Structures are given as structure tokens and as C-alpha cells.
C-alpha positions as a printed NumPy array, in Angstrom:
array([[ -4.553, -35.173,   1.31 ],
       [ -3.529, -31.814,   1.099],
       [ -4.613, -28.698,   3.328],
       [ -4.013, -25.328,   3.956],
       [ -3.063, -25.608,   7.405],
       [ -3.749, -21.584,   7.683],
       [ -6.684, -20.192,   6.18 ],
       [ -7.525, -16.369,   7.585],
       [-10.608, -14.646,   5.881],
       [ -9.821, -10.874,   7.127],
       [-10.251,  -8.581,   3.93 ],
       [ -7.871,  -6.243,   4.986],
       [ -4.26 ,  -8.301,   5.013],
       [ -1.509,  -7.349,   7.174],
       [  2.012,  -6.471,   6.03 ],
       [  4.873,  -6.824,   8.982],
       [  7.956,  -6.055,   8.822],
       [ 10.731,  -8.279,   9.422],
       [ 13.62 ,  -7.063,  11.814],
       [ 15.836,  -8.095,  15.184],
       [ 12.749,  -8.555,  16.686],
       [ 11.445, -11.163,  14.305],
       [ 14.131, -13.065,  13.214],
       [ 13.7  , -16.094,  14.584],
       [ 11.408, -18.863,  12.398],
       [  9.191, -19.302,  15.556],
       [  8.102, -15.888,  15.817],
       [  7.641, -15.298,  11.689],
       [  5.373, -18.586,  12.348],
       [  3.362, -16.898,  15.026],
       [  2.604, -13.778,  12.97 ],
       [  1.726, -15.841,  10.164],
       [ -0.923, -17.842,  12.254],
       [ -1.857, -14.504,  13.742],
       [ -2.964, -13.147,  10.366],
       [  0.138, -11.734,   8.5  ],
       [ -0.094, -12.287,   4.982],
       [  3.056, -10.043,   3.323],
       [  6.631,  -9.242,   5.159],
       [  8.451,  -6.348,   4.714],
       [ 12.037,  -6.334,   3.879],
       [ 13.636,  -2.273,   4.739],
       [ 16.676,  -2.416,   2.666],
       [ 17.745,   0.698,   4.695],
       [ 19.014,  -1.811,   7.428],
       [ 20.668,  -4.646,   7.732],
       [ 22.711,  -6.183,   4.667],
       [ 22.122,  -9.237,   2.124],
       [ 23.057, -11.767,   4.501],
       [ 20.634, -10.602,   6.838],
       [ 17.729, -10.548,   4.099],
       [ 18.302, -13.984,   2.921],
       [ 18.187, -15.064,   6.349],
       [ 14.516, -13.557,   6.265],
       [ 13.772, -14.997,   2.887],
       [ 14.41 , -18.352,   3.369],
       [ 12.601, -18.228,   6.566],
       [  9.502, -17.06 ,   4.888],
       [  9.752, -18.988,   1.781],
       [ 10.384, -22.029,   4.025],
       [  7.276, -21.228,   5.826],
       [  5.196, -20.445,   3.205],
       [  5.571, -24.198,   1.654],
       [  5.325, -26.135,   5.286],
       [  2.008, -24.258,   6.231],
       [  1.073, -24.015,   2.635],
       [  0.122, -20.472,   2.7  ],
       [  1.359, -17.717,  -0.412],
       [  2.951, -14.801,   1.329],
       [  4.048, -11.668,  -0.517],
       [  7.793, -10.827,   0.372],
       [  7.882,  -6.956,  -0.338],
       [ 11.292,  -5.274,  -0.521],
       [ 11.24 ,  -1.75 ,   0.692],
       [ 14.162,   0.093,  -1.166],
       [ 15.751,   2.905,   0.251],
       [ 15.355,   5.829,  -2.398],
       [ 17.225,   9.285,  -2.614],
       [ 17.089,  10.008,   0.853],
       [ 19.31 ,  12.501,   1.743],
       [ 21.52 ,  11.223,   5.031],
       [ 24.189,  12.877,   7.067],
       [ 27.362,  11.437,   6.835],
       [ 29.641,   9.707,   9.683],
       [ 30.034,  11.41 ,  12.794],
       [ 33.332,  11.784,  14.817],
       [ 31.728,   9.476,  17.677],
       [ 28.527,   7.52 ,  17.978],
       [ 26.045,  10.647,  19.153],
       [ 26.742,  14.145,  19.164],
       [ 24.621,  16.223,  21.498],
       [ 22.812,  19.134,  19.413],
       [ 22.394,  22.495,  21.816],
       [ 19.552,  24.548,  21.367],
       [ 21.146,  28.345,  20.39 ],
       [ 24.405,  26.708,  19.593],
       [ 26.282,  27.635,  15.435],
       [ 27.107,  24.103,  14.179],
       [ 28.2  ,  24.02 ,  10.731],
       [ 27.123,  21.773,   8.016],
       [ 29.473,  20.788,   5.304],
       [ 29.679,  18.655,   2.147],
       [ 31.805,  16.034,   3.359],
       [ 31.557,  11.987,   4.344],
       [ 32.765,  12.551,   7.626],
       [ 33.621,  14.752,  10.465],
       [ 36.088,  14.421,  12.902],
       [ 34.571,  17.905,  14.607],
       [ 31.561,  17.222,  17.13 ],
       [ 30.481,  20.92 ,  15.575],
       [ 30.802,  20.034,  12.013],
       [ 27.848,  18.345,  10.503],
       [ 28.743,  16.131,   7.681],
       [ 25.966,  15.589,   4.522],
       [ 27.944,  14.092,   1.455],
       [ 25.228,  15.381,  -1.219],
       [ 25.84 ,  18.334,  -3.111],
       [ 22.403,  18.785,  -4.11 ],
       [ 21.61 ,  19.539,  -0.918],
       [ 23.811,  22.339,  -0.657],
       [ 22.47 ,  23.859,  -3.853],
       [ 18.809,  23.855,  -2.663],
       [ 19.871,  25.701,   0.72 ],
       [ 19.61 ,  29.223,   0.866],
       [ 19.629,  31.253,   4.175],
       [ 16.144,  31.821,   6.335],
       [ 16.064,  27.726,   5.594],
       [ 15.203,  25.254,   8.071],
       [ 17.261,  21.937,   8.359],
       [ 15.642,  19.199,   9.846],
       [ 17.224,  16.143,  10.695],
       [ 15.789,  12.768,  11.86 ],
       [ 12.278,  12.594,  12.766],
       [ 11.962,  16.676,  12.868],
       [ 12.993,  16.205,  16.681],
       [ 16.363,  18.662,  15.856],
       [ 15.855,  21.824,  13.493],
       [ 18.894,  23.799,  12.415],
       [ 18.633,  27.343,  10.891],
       [ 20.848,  28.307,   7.866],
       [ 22.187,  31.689,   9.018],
       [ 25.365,  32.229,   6.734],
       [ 25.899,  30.373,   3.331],
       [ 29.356,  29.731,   1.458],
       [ 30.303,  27.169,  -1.188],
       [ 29.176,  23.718,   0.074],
       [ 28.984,  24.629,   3.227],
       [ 26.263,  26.56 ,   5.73 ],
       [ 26.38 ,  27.82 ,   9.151],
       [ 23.312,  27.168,  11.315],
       [ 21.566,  28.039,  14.851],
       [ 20.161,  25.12 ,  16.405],
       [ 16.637,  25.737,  17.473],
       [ 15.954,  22.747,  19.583],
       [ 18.446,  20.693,  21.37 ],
       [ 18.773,  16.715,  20.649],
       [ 21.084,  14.095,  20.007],
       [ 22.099,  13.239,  16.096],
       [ 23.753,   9.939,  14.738],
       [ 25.766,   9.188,  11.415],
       [ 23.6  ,   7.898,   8.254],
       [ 19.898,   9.769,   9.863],
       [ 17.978,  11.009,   7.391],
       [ 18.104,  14.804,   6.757],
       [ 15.701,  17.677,   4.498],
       [ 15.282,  21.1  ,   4.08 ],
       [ 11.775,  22.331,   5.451],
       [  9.401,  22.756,   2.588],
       [ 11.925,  21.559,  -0.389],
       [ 12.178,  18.572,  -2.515],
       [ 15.752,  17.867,  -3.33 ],
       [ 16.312,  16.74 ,  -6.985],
       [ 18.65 ,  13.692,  -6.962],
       [ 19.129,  11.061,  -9.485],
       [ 16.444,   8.338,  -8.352],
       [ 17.792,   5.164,  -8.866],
       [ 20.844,   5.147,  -6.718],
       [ 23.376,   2.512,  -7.063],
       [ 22.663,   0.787,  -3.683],
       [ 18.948,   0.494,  -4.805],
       [ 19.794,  -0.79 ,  -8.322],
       [ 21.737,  -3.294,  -6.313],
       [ 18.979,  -4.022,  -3.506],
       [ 16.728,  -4.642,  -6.759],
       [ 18.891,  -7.528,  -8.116],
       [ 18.818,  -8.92 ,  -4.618],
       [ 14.664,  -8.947,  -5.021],
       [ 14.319,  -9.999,  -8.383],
       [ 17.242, -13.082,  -7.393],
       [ 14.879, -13.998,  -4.626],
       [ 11.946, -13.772,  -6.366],
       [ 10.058, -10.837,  -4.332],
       [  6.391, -10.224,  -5.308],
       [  6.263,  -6.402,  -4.487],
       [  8.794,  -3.982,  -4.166],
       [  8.146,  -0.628,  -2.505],
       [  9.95 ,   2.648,  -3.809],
       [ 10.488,   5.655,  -1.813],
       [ 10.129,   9.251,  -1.765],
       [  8.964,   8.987,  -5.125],
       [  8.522,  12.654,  -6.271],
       [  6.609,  12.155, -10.301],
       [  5.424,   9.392, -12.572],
       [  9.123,   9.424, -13.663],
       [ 10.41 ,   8.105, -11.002],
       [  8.171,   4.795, -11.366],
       [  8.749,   4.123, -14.541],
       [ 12.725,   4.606, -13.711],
       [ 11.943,   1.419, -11.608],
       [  9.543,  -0.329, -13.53 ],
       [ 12.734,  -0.03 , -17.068],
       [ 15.085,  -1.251, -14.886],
       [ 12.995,  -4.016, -14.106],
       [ 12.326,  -4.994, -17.743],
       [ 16.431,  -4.91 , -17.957],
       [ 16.739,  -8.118, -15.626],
       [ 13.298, -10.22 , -15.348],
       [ 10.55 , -10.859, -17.499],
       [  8.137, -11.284, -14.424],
       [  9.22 ,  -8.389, -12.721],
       [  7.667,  -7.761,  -9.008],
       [  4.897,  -5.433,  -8.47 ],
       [  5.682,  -1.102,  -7.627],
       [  3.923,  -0.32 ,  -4.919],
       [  4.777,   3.415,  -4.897],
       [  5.314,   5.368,  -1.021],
       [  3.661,   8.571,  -1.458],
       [  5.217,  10.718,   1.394],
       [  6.826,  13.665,  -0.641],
       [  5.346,  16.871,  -1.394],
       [  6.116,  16.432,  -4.792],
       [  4.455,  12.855,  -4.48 ],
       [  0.92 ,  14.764,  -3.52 ],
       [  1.007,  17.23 ,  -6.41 ],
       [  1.159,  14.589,  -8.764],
       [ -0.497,  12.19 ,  -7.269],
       [ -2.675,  11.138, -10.33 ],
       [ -0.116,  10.264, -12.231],
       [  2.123,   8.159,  -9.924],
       [ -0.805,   5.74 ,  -8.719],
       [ -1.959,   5.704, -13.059],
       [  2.176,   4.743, -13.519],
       [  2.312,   2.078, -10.196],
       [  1.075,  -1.033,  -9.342],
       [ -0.219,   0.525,  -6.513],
       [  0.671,   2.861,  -3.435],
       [  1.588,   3.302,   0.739],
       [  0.149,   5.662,   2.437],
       [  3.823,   6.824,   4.146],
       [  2.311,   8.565,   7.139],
       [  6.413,   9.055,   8.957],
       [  7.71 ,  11.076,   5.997],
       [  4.213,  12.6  ,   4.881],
       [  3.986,  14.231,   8.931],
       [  7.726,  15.919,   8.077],
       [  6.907,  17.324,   5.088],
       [  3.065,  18.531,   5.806],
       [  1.554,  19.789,   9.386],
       [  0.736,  16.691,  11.119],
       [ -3.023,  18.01 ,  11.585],
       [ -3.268,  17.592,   7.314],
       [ -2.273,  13.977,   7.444],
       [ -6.213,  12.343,   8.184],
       [ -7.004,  14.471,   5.288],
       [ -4.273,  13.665,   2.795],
       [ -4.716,   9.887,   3.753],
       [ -8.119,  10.372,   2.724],
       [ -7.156,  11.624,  -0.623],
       [ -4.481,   9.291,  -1.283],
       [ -6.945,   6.206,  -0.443],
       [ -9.843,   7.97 ,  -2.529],
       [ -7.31 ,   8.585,  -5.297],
       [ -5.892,   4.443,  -5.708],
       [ -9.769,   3.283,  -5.212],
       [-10.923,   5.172,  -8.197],
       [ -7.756,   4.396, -10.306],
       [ -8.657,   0.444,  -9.08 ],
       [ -5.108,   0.271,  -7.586],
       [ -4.178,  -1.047,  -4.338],
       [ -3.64 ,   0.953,  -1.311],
       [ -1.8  ,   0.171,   2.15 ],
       [ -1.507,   2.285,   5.379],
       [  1.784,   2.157,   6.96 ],
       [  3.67 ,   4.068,   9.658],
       [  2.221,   4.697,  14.066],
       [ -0.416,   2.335,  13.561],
       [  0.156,   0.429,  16.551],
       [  3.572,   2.097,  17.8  ],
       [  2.629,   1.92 ,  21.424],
       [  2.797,  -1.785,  20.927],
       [  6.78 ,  -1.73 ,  20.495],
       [  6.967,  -1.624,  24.534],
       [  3.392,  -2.707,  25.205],
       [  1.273,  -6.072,  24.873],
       [ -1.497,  -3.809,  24.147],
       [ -2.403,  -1.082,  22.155],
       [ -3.699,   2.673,  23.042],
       [ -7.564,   3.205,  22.758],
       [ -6.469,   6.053,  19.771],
       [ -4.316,   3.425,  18.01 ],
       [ -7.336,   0.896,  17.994],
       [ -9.447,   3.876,  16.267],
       [ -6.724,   4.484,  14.063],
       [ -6.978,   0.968,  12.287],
       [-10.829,   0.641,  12.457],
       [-10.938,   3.892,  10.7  ],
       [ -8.269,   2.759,   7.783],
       [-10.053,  -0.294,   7.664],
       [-13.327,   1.362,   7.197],
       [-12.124,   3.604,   4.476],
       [-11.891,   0.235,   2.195],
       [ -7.938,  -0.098,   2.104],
       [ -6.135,  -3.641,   0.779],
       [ -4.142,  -3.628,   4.093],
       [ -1.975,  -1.959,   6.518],
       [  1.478,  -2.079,   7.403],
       [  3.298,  -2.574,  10.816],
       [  6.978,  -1.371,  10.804],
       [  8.935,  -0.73 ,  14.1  ],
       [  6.061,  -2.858,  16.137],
       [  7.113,  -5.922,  14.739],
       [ 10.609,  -5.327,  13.65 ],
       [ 11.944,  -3.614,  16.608],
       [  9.095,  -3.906,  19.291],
       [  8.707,  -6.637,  22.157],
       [  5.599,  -7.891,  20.92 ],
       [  5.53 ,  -8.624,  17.367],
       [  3.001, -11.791,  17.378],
       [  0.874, -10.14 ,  19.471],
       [  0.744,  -7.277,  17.206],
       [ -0.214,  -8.504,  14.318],
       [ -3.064, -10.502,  16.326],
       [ -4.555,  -7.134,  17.562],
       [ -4.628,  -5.485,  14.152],
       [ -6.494,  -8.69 ,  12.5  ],
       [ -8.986,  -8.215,  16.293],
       [ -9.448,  -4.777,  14.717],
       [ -9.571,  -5.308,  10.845],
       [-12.008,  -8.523,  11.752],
       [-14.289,  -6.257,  14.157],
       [-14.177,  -3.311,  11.541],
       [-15.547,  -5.918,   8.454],
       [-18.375,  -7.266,  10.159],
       [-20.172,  -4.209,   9.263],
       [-18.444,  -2.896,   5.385],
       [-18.851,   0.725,   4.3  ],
       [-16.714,   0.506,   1.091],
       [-18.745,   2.966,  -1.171],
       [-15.503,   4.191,  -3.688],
       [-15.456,   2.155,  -6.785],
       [-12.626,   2.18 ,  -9.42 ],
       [-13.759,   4.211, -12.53 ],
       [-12.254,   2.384, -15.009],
       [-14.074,   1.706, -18.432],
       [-12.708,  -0.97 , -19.598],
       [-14.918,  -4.18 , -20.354],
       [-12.982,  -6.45 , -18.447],
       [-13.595,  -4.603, -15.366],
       [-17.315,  -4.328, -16.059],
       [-17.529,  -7.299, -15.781],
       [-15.012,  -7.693, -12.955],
       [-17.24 ,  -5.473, -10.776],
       [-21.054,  -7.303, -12.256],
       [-19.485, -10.46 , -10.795],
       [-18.886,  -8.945,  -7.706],
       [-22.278,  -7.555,  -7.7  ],
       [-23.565, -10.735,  -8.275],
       [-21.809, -11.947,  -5.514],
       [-23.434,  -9.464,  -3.361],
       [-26.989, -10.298,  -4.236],
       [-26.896, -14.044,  -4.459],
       [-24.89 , -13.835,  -1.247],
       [-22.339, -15.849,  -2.281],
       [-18.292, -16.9  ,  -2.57 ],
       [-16.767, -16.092,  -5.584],
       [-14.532, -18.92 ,  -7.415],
       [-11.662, -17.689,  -9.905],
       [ -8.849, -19.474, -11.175],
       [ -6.352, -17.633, -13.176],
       [ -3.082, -17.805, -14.494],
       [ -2.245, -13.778, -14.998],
       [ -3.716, -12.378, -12.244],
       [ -5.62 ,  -9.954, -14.015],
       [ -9.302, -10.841, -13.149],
       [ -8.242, -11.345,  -9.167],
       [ -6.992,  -7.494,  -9.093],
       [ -9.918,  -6.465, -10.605],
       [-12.156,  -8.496,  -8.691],
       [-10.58 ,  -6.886,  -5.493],
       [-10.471,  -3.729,  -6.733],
       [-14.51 ,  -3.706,  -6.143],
       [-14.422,  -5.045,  -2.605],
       [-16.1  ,  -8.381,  -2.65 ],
       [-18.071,  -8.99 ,   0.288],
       [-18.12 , -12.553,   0.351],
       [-14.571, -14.637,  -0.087],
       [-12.799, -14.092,  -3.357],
       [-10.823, -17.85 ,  -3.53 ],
       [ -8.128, -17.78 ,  -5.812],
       [ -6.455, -20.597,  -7.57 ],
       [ -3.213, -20.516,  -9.85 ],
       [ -0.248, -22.797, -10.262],
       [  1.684, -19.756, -10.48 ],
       [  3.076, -18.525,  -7.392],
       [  4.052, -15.115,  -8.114],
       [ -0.126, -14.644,  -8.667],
       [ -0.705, -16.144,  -5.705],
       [  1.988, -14.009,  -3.817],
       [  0.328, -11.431,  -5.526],
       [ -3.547, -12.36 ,  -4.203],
       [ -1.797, -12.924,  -0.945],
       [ -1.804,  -8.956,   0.313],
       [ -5.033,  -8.074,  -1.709],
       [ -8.497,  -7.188,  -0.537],
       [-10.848, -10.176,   0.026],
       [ -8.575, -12.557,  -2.037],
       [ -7.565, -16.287,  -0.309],
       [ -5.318, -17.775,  -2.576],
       [ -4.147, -21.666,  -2.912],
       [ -1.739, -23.372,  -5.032],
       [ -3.476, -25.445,  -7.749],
       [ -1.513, -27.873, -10.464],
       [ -2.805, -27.45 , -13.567],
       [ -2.571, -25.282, -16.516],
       [ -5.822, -26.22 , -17.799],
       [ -8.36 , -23.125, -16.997],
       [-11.759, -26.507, -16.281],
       [ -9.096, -28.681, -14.466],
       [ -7.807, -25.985, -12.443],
       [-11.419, -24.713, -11.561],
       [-12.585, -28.217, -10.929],
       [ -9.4  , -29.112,  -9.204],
       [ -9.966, -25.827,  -7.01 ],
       [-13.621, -26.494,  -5.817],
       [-12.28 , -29.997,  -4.321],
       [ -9.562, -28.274,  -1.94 ],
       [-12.037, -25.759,  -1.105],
       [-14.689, -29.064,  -0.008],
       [-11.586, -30.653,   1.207],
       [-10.453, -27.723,   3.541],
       [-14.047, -27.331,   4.716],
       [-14.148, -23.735,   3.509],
       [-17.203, -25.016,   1.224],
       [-20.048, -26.443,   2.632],
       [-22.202, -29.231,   0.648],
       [-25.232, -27.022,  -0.65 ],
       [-23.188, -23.499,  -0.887],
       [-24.367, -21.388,  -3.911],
       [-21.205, -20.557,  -5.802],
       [-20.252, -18.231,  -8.534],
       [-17.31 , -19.496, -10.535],
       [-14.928, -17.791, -12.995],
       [-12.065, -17.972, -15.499],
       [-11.44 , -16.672, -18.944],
       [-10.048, -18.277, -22.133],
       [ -7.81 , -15.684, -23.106],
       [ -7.303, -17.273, -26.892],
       [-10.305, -16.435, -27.335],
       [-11.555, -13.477, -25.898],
       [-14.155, -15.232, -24.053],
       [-15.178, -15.18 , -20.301],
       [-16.831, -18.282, -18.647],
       [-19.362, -17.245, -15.604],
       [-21.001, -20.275, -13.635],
       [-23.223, -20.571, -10.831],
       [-24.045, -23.466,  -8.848],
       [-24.543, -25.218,  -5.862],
       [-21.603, -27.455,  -4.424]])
């Protein structure tokens, strides 16, 4: 007989990512019986060795514990980096003229190397370089031809390859870079559900992804867009309408806005993807203390409950679990939160969306709601699950598809518990479903069900309710 041998009903799913902290198969296990539902891949570290070390850990995983998991590559985007230092550190000194040039390396500690000539265009003088995490500022004082002259304002310590932006600018650089064109392949070889672009700046730069996509697969993964440009907030409308849905990128979004806007603009950008019916995901400090400690701050804790509350499809953990001491324990405190935060919902933004398919998406889920009971779906698109989500079920939304890029899909969405079902018949599948369900004991003889599937050919939608 088969079983899930993890079930978790938490709404909200948890994303981790994957890192030298949580390499090894025992830990991945760990998080995965803690609650973790999706792992992040940063293609910003590591190389393509490393990554398919990850991916066959997961996807080895994900068949022995029977339990979908969404593998999310996080590509790097046109992030603007120095270049390679003359040692491993230089020491910045507050007051000190360092100059910045247009070059790959430096073998000067007081030359700053930044091999992007876009950058230098953009720079004029009065302009404020910050490099890193905003911890070292450097102001343009004297301009020439690809290169500027700078006071330091604060003193720190810089590396080769950090990240580096001019204050209040967005830098216009070709999108698709060819290190991310060839990260994609790597995805699309390895079959990744989602794939996360960053500092997307328009609508353009999603559908730049999404073409080059159509190039190389005909089930390409899902764009979940990173909105954590300035340019990403202006047009915000437009990017979640062009993606498959969005990250709320709270580390970039704090360097480019005053970190006492963020609460707001998360907010927004969670108010935004609910309407539009898209999925949304939290990501960046949500448990950082966690990277040295077992347990987190009482603000962090707050933090969580409060994303939670505001109806998101999940959050993401970054350094805690890729970098930090702890990152089993981790993800057990966010699913502590995320199950203390649901016992009680508060989800009152629904998706606006016309369309008759989602009517009747969201009277299902309302008729979930007043019969007080589970809702059964089995699909082979995908298409009523996301919609189903999209209006926050209450009670479980169990999903069942012989195609495992749905179910990889379902795995990171809100409400949805997806299992593997063999059949591409849309009564087998259903009937086929509702035994694994009775089998796994997450049906009870005498439960009032509300079951679901459509038969596409024909433009018809089958709704059943009955008691198992």
C-alpha cells in the first residue's frame, strides 16, 4: 500500500534555501519533515556541480518520502558587481579618495574595479555609490571617462564580485545575461518547477524570460518575479499581470527605499498579487537571528505571524538555512508560527478576476467554507488548483495529478496538499484520489466532501458533494 509518509497541512508553505549549511541528505530530510515544501537554488553561488548535488538530493527525497517539492532556481539578474580585488579584502577608510574604474581587476588596494560601462554612464558627480549591503557609501567627487573619484563616507571592508548601485538609480543593462541564459538551461535540464528572476525593472523583462523559455521547453517552469527595484514598484501592475507570480525581495527593496517604507511597500506588493490572483512569497530577515541562534527574536516571530496574516502563499528562508547553524530547526519555527497564525484566518483580499472559470473557482471555495468541508480536485493542467488557492480555502485543498510538474507546482501554493495519482482518466483519477486520501487517514469515514474536475473537451465542469 502506498502512503505519503509526510503529510503537513500549514497553508502558508515554506521555501528554504539550499547552501553549505544544508548539503547533506540528512539535513534536506529534516527540513522536509519540519515543513519545507520548495528549495531554493541561488545561482549567484556555487557552480553546476554543486546544484546537481542539491537536485538529486531533493528529487531523491521527494520519491522515497513521496512528497512533490518545488525546486526553484533563483537566477542572478543584471546585478551590477565589482570586479576582482588585488587581495581578498580591502579595508575602505572613512574620508579616504579611492577611485573607481571600468576595469575586471585591480592590482591597486585604492582602485576600485566595476567591469560595467553602464554604470559609468549613469554616474554623475553629487552621486552616492553604495556597495554591498549599503554598509560602505562612496561619494563621486570628480568624473572622467570610465572612471570616478570618490570620498568614502563610512569605513568598511569590500570583497571582489559584491554587489554594487548608485543611490536612487536604476542602471539599464541588457537583462538576460549570458550566465543566466546558461543557469536557465541548467533548470529547464533538471526539470525545475519555478524559477525566480531578479531585479526585474518592467513587464519586459518577464517576458524576456518567459521567450527564452518557449526557445528550449514546451513545459517551461513557472516566473516568479523578485520585485526589489525601484523601477519594479512603479510598474508593479504590469510585472505581477506578465509573471507567474512574485517575491517580496525585502534585502534589495531596504537599499533602494528607506527601510521605514518597506512594511508599507510589502503591503502593496501582497495587496497587488492577491487581486491579480497571483502568488506571493516573503523572502529576506525573516528569521536571520536564527543563522547563530536555535531560536528566534520575539520581533522575528511577529514578523512571520504578520506575513502570514496578510494571506501570503509562503515565505522564504535564505541565509538561515543555507548559511546558518540551525537550518532544521528553522524551518520548524516558521511552520510553529505559520500553524499558530492559521488557526485564526483573516484573508479578506480576493483576486478580481472576471473570468468564469474563476467564478466558479472562488463559489467552490465558498462552498467549502459553508459546508465546512475539504475540497477534492484532480487535474491535469493545474489551472483550477491556482485558482482555487488564489481564494484562500479554509479547509484542505487535496490535489491529485499524474503530472509532476502540477504537483511541484501545488507543492508551494496556499492550502494545496498534493499527491501523485496514475491515471489520465479525470473519474479514475478522482476515484483513485479519494482512496489514498481514506488510505492515508487524511479522510475520515462520514467526512462531507466537495469534489472537482473539469472535462476540458467539453467545456464542462463536474461539482460533487458527498459523504465518504
Amino acid at each position: 500500500m502506498t502512503n505519503y509518509k509526510v503529510i503537513s497541512t500549514s497553508k502558508t508553505k515554506i521555501i528554504a534555501t539550499l547552501g553549505p549549511s544544508s548539503k547533506d541528505k540528512n539535513i534536506i530530510e529534516k527540513m522536509i519533515r519540519n515543513g519545507a515544501r520548495g528549495f531554493r537554488i541561488n545561482f549567484s553561488h556555487g557552480d553546476q556541480a554543486q546544484w546537481s548535488d542539491f537536485v538529486n538530493t531533493v528529487r531523491m527525497l521527494e520519491q522515497s518520502m513521496e512528497t512533490p517539492l518545488a525546486l526553484i532556481g533563483d537566477l542572478q539578474g543584471p546585478n551590477i558587481r565589482l570586479g576582482n580585488l588585488p587581495q581578498q579584502s580591502v579595508f575602505i577608510k572613512k574620508g579616504m579618495i579611492y577611485e573607481v574604474n571600468l576595469s575586471q581587476t585591480s592590482d591597486d588596494v585604492n582602485k576600485i574595479p566595476v567591469p560595467t560601462k553602464e554604470f559609468f554612464d549613469k554616474l554623475v558627480i553629487g552621486d552616492t555609490i553604495q556597495v554591498g549591503d549599503n554598509m560602505l557609501s562612496l561619494k563621486v567627487t570628480e568624473k572622467k571617462e570610465n572612471v570616478v573619484y570618490t570620498e568614502a563616507l563610512s569605513s568598511g571592508e569590500i570583497k571582489s564580485r559584491m554587489s554594487i548601485r548608485i543611490k536612487d538609480k536604476d542602471i539599464d543593462v541588457p537583462y538576460m545575461t549570458s550566465k543566466d541564459k546558461q543557469d536557465l538551461l541548467f533548470a529547464v535540464k533538471n526539470n525545475f518547477s519555478h524559477i525566480m528572476i531578479s531585479f526585474v525593472r518592467t513587464e519586459k523583462d518577464v517576458l524576456c524570460v518567459k521567450n527564452t523559455l518557449k526557445e528550449v521547453t514546451e513545459d517551461p517552469p513557472r516566473i516568479l518575479a523578485k520585485i526589489e527595484t525601484r523601477s519594479a514598484v512603479e510598474h508593479l501592475e504590469e510585472i505581477v499581470r506578465a509573471s507567474d507570480g512574485v517575491v517580496v525581495a525585502r534585502g534589495d527593496l531596504g537599499k533602494v527605499f528607506p527601510l521605514e517604507y518597506l512594511p508599507e511597500l510589502q503591503s502593496r506588493i501582497v495587496s497587488v498579487a492577491r487581486r491579480r490572483g497571483k502568488p506571493v512569497y516573503i523572502a529576506t530577515q525573516l528569521l536571520t537571528s536564527m543563522v547563530d541562534s536555535p531560536i528566534p527574536t520575539r520581533s522575528e516571530v511577529v514578523d512571520v505571524y504578520v506575513s502570514v496574516k496578510e494571506g501570503v502563499d509562503g515565505v522564504m528562508l535564505t541565509n538561515e538555512t543555507s548559511i546558518g547553524k540551525y537550518p532544521a530547526e528553522t524551518v520548524e519555527w516558521a511552520k510553529r508560527i505559520i500553524d499558530n497564525a492559521e488557526r485564526n484566518p483573516e484573508v479578506n483580499v480576493y483576486p478580481e478576476v472576471e473570468d468564469l472559470s474563476w467564478r466558479f473557482g472562488r463559489g467552490i471555495i465558498e462552498l467549502s467554507t459553508l459546508l465546512e468541508s475539504p475540497i477534492i480536485i484532480y487535474s491535469l493542467t493545474g489551472k483550477a488548483m491556482r485558482i482555487s488557492s488564489a481564494y484562500r480555502p479554509r479547509y484542505p485543498l487535496f490535489i491529485g495529478s499524474p503530472n509532476w510538474s502540477v504537483l511541484r507546482d501545488c507543492a508551494i501554493l496556499y492550502g494545496c496538499i498534493p499527491i501523485h495519482i496514475d491515471s489520465n482518466e479525470y473519474e479514475e483519477g478522482l476515484e483513485k484520489l479519494k482512496a489514498r486520501l481514506k488510505e492515508m487517514e487524511m479522510l475520515k469515514e462520514g467526512t462531507l466532501t466537495i469534489s472537482s474536475y473539469k472535462f476540458t473537451h467539453l467545456d464542462k465542469q463536474k461539482i460533487t458533494i458527498e459523504k465518504i
